[in-house]
mmCIF file of C-alpha atoms and ligand atoms in Angstrom:
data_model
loop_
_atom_site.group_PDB
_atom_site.id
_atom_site.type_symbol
_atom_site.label_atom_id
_atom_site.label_comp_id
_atom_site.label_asym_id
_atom_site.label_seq_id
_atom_site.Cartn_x
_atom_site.Cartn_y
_atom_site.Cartn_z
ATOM 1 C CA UNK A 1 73.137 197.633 -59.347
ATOM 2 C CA UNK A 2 70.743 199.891 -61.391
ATOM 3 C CA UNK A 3 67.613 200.570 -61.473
ATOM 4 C CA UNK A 4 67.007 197.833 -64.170
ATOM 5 C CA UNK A 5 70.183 196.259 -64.800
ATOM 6 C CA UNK A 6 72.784 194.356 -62.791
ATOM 7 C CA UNK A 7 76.165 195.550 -62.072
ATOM 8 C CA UNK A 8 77.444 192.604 -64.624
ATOM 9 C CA UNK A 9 74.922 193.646 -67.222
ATOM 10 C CA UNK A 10 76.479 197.610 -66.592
ATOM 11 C CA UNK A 11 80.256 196.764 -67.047
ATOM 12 C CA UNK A 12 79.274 194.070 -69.868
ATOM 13 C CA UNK A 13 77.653 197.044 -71.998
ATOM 14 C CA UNK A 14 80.890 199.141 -70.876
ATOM 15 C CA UNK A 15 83.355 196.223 -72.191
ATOM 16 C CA UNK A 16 81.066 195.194 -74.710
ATOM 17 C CA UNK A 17 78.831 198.115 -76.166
ATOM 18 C CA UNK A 18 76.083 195.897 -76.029
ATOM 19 C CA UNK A 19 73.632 194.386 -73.459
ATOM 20 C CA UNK A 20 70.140 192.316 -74.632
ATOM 21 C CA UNK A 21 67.649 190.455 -73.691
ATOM 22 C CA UNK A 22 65.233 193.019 -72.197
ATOM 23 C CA UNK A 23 61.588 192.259 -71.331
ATOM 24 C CA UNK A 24 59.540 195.018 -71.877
ATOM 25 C CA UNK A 25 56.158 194.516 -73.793
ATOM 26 C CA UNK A 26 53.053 192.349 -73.152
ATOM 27 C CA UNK A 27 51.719 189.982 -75.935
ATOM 28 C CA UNK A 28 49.132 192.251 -75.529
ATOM 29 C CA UNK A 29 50.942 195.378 -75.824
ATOM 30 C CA UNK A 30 52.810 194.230 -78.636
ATOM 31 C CA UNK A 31 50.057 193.117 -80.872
ATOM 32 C CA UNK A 32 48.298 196.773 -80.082
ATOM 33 C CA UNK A 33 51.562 198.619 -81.554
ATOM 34 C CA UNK A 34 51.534 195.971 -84.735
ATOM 35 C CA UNK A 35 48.112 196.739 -85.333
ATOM 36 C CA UNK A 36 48.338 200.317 -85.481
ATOM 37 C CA UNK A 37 51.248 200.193 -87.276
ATOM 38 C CA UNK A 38 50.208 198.185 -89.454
ATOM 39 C CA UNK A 39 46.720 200.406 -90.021
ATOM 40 C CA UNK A 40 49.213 203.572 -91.054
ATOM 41 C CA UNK A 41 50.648 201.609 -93.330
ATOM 42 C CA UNK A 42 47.677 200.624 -95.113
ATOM 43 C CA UNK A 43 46.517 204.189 -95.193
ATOM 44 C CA UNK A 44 49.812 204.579 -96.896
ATOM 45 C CA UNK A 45 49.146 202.274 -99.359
ATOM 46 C CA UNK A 46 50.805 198.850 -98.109
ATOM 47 C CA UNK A 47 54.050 200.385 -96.661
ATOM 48 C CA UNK A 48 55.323 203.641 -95.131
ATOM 49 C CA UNK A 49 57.549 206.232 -97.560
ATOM 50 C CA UNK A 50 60.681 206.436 -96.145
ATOM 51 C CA UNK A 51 60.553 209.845 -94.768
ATOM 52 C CA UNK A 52 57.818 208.691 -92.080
ATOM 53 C CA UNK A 53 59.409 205.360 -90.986
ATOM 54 C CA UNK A 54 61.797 207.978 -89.192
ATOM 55 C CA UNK A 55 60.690 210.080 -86.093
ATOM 56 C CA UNK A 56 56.949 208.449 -85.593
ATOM 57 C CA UNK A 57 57.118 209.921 -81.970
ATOM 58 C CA UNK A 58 56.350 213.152 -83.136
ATOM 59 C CA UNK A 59 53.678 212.385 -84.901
ATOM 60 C CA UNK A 60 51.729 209.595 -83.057
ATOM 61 C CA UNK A 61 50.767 209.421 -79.283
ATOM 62 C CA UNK A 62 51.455 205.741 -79.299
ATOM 63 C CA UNK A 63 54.900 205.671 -80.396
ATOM 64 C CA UNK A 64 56.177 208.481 -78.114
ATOM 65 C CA UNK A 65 54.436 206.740 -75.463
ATOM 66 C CA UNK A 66 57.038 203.365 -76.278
ATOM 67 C CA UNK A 67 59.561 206.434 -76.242
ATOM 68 C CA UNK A 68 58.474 207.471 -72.815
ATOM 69 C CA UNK A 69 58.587 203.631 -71.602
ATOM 70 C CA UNK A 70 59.224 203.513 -67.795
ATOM 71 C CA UNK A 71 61.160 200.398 -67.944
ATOM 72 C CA UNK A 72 63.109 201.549 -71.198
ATOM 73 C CA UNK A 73 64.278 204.934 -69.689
ATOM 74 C CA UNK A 74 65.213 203.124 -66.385
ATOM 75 C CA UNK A 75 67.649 200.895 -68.381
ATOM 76 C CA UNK A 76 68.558 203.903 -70.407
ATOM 77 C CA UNK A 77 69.989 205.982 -67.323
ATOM 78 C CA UNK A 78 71.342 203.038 -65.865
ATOM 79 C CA UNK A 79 73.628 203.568 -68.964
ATOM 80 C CA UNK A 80 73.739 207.316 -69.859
ATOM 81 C CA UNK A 81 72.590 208.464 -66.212
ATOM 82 C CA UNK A 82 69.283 210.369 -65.453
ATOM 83 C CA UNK A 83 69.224 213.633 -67.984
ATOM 84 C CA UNK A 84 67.993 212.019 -71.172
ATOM 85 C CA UNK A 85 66.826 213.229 -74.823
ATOM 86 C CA UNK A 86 65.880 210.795 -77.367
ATOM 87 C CA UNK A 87 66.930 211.932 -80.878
ATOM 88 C CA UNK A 88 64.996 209.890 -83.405
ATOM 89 C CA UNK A 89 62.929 206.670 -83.678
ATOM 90 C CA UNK A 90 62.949 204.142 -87.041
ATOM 91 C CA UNK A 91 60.962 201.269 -87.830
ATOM 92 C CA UNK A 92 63.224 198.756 -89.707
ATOM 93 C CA UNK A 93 61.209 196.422 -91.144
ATOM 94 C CA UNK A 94 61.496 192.961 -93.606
ATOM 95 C CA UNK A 95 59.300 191.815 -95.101
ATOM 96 C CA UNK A 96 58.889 187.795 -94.763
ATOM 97 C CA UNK A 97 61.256 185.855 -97.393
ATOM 98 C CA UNK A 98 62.696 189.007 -98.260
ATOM 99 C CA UNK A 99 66.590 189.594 -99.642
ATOM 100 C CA UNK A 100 66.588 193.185 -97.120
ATOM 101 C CA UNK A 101 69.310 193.108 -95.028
ATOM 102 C CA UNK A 102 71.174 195.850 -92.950
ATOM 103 C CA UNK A 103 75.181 196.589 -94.158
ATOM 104 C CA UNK A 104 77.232 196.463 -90.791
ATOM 105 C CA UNK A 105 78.192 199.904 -89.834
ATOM 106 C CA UNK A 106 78.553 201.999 -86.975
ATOM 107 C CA UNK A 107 75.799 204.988 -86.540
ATOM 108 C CA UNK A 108 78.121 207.930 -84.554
ATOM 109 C CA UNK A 109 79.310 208.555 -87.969
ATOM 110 C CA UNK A 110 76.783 209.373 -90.238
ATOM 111 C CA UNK A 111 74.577 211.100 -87.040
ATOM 112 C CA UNK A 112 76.714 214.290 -85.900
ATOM 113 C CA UNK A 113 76.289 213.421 -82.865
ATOM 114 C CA UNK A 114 78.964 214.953 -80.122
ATOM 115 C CA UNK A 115 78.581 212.099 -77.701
ATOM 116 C CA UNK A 116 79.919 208.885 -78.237
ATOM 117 C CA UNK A 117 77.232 207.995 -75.139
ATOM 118 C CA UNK A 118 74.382 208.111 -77.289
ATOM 119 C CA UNK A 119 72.455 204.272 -76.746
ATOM 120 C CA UNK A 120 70.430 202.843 -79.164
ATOM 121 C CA UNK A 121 67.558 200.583 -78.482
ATOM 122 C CA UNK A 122 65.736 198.215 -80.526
ATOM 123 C CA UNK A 123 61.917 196.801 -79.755
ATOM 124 C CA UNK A 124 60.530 193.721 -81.525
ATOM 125 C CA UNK A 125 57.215 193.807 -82.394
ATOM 126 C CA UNK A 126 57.447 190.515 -84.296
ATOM 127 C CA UNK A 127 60.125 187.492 -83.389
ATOM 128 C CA UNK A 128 63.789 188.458 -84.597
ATOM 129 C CA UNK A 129 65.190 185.302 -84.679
ATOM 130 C CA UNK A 130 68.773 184.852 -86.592
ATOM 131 C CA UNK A 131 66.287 183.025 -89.246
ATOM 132 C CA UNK A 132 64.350 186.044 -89.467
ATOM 133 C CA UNK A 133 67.524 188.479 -89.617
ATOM 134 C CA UNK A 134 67.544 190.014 -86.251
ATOM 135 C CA UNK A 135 71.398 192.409 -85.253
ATOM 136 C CA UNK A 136 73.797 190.965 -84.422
ATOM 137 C CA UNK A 137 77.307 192.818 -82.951
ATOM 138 C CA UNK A 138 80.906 193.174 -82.666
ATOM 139 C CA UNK A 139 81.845 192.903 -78.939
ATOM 140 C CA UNK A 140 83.977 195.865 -78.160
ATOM 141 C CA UNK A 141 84.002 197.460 -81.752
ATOM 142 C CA UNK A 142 82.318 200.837 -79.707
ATOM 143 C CA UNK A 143 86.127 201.561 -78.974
ATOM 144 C CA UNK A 144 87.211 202.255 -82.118
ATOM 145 C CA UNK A 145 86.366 203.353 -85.394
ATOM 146 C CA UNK A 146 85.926 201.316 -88.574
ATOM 147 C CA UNK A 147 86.189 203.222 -92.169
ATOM 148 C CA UNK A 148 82.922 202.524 -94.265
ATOM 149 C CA UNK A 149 82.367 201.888 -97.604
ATOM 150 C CA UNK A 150 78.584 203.618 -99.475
ATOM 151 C CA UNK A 151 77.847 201.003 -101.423
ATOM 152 C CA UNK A 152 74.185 202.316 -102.228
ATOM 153 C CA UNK A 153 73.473 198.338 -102.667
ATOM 154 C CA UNK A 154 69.480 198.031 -103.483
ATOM 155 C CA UNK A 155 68.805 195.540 -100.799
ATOM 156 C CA UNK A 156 70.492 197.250 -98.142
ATOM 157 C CA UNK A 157 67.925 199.517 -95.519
ATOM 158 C CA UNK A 158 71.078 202.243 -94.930
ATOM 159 C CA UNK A 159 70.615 205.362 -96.256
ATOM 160 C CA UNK A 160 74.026 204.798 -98.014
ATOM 161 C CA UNK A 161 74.557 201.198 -98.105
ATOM 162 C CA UNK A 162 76.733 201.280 -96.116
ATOM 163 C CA UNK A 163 79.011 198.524 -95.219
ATOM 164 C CA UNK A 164 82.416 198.392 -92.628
ATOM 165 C CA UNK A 165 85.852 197.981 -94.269
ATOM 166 C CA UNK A 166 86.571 195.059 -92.820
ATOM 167 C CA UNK A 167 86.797 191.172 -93.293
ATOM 168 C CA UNK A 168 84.093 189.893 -91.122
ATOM 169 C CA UNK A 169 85.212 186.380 -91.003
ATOM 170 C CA UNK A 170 88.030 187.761 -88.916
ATOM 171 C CA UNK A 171 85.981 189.184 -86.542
ATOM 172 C CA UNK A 172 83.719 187.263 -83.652
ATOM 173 C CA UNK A 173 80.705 188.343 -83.938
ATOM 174 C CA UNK A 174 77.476 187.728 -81.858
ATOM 175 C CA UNK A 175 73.801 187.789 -82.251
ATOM 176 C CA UNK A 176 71.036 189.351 -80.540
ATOM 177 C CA UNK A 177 67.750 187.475 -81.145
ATOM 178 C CA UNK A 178 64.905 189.141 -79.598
ATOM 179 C CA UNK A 179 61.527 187.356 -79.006
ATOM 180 C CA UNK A 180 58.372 189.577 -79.937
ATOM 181 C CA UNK A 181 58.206 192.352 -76.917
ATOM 182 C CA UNK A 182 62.224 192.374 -75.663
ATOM 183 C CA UNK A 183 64.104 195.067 -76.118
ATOM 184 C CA UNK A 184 68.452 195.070 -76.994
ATOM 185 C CA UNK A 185 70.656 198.110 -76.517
ATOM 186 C CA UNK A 186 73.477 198.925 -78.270
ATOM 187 C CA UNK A 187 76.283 201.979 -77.917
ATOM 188 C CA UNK A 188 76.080 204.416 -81.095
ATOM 189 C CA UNK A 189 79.848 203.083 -82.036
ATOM 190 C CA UNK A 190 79.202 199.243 -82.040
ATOM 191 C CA UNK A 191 79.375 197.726 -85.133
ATOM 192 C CA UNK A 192 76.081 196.079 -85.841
ATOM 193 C CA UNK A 193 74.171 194.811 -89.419
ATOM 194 C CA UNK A 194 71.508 191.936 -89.844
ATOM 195 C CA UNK A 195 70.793 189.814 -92.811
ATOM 196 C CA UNK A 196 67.741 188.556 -95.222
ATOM 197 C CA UNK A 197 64.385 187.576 -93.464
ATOM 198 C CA UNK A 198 63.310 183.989 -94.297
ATOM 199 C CA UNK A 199 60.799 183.218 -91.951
ATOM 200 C CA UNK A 200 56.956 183.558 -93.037
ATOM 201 C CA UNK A 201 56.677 186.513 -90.906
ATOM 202 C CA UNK A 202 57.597 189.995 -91.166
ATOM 203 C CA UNK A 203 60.911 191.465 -88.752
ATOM 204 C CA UNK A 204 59.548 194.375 -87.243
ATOM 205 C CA UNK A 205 61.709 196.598 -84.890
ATOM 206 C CA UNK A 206 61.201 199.719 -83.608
ATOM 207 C CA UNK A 207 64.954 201.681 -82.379
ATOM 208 C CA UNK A 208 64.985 204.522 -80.726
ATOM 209 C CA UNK A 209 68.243 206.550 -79.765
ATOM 210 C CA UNK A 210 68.968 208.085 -76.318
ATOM 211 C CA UNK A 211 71.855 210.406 -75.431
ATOM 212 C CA UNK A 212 72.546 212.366 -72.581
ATOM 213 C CA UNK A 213 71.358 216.158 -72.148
ATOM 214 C CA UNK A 214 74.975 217.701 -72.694
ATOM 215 C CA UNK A 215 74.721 215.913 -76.674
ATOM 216 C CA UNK A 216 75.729 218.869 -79.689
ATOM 217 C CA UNK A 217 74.414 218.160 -83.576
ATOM 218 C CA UNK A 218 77.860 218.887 -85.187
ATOM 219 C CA UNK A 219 76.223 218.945 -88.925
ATOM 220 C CA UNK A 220 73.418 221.290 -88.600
ATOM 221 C CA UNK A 221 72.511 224.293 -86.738
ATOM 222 C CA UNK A 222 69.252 223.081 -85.990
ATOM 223 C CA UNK A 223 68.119 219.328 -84.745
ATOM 224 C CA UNK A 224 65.648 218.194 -83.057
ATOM 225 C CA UNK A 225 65.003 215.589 -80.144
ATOM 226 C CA UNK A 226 62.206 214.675 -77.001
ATOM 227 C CA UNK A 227 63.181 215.412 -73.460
ATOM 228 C CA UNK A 228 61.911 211.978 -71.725
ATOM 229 C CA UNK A 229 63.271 212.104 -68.868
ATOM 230 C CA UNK A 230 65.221 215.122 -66.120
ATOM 231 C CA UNK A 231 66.256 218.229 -67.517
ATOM 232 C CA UNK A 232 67.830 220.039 -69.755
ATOM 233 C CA UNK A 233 70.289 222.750 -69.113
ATOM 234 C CA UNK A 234 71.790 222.468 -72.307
ATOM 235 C CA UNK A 235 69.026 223.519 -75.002
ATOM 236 C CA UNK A 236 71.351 222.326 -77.737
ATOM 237 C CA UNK A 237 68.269 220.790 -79.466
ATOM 238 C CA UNK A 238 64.722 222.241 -80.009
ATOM 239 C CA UNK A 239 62.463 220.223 -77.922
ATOM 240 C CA UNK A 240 59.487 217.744 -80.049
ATOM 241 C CA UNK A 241 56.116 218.503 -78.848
ATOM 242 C CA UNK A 242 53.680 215.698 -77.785
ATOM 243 C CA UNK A 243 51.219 214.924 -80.005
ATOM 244 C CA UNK A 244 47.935 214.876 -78.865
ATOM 245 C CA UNK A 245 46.375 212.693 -81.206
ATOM 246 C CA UNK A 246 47.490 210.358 -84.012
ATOM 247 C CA UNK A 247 48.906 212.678 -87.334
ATOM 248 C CA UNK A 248 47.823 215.927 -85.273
ATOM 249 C CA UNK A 249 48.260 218.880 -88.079
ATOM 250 C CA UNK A 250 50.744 220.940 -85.716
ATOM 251 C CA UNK A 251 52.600 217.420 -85.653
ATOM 252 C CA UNK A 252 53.138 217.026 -89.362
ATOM 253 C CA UNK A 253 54.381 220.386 -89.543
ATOM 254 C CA UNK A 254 56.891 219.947 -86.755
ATOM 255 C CA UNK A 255 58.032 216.519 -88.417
ATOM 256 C CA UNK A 256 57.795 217.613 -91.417
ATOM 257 C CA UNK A 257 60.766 220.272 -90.248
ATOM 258 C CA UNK A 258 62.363 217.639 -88.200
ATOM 259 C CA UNK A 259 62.800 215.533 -91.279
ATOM 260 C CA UNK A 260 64.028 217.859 -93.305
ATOM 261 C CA UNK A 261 66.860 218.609 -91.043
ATOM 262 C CA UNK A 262 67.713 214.737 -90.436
ATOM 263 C CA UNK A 263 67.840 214.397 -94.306
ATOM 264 C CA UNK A 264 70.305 217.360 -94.292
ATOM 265 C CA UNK A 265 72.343 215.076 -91.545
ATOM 266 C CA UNK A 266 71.998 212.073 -92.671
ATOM 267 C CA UNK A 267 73.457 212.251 -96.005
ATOM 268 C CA UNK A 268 75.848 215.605 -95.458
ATOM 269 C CA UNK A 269 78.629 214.788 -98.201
ATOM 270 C CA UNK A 270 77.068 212.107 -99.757
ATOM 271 C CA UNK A 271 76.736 211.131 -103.298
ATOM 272 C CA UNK A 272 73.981 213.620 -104.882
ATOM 273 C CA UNK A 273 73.073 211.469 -107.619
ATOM 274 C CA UNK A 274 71.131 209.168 -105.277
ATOM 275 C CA UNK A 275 67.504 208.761 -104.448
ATOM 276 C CA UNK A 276 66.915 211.007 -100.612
ATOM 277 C CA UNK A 277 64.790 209.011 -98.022
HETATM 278 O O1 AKG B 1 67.073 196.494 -87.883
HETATM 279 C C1 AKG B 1 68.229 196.173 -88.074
HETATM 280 O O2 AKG B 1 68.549 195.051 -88.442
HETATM 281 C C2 AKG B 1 69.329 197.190 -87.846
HETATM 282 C C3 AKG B 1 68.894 198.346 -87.008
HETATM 283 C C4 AKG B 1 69.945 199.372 -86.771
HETATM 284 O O3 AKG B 1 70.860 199.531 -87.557
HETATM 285 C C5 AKG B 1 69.856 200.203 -85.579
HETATM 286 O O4 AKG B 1 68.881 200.105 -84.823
HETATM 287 O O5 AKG B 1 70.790 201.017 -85.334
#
């Protein structure tokens, strides 16, 4: 038993890279994080560039406080165990009756990452029902790895496009509908995509991506990520300051940094004749 989740729930997300329903967030607490969220993106002009959908924590007390969730980071060393940094956060949104879907794919590839440990976690702040294109998995697929095709297709949210080299109606696949406030975790190698949103609503989710303390960035010399929880005897990352109030100038600097290095990581070998986040 952990401190969140069962003994079952711990070998299922062993066996099956994946573990969801979570409960985290209030009604209440939800509709506060739409809100603002939803007030930065109007200051932005309807929707957030692309750069600042990634790594909000570092520039907005409320977000790194989600980051710094008690329940979360229980659940989180129930899986990675108690020394945790959290590399990045994204908001993957869709809008309502919109084609935007996510290619399947498996993240360890395209991150540098050295641990295939690294859990990701994904918040709705609206419904994700299967009508509304919420993840779904491939039970077990965090055991091996799948080649990927960059298909750069418009609709797709990747980076890339990417997309897995496989037949999917071979596969069994499952998926992970989350009600507005639960949480869904997922291990950086499971294969995972979501399709179009045709509900009247938007599909908000918020992911953010744990890994244990002993984690190396393989593709650049400098990353960044939050200490949320024990220590750090590694220093293999430079530590993200807290921001002490919502776009904090110190804060933009610091992201500013912090996305330029991701951008480096993220697309490292990729085609150069595409658009960058
Ligand atoms: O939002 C989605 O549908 C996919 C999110 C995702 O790829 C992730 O959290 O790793």
């Amino acid at each position: 038993m952990g401190k969140v989740f069962s003994a079952d729930q711990i070998e299922k997300y062993e066996n099956d890279g994946w573990v969801s329903p979570l409960n985290v967030l209030t009604a209440e607490q939800v509709r506060d994080c739409r809100t603002r969220l939803e007030r930065w993106e109007s200051m932005r002009g309807g929707s957030l560039p692309a750069h600042e959908r990634s790594s909000g924590h570092i520039l907005f007390p409320w977000i790194d406080e989600l980051m710094r969730n008690e329940t979360i980071l229980d659940a989180v060393e129930d899986l990675i165990g108690p020394d945790i940094l959290c590399w990045n956060s994204v908001f993957w949104i869709k809008e309502a009756s919109s084609p935007s879907y996510v290619g399947w794919h498996q993240d360890l590839e395209y991150w540098g990452l050295s641990s295939a440990e690294v859990v990701s976690i994904w918040i709705a702040l609206s419904d994700a029902s299967e009508d509304a294109g919420c993840m779904s998995v491939i039970p077990g697929s965090h055991k091996y790895v799948i080649p990927h095709n960059e298909t750069y297709a418009e609709d797709n949210l990747l980076s890339r496009g990417q997309e897995l080299e496989i037949d999917l109606r071979r596969q069994s696949t499952v998926a992970m509908p989350l009600e507005a406030g639960q949480v869904s975790f997922h291990n950086v190698r499971t294969a995972h995509g979501s399709g179009p949103n045709s509900t009247l609503d938007r599909r908000i989710g918020l992911s953010f991506h744990y890994m244990p303390t002993h984690t190396k960035q393989t593709l650049a010399e400098w990353d960044t990520a939050a200490l949320v929880r024990g220590e750090d005897q590694h220093h293999n990352f430079e530590h993200c300051p807290q921001p002490a109030y919502d776009l904090e100038p110190a804060a933009v600097e610091f992201h500013k940094r912090a996305a330029d290095a991701m951008r480096q990581i993220i697309y490292a070998g990729a085609r150069t004749d595409q658009p960058t986040l």
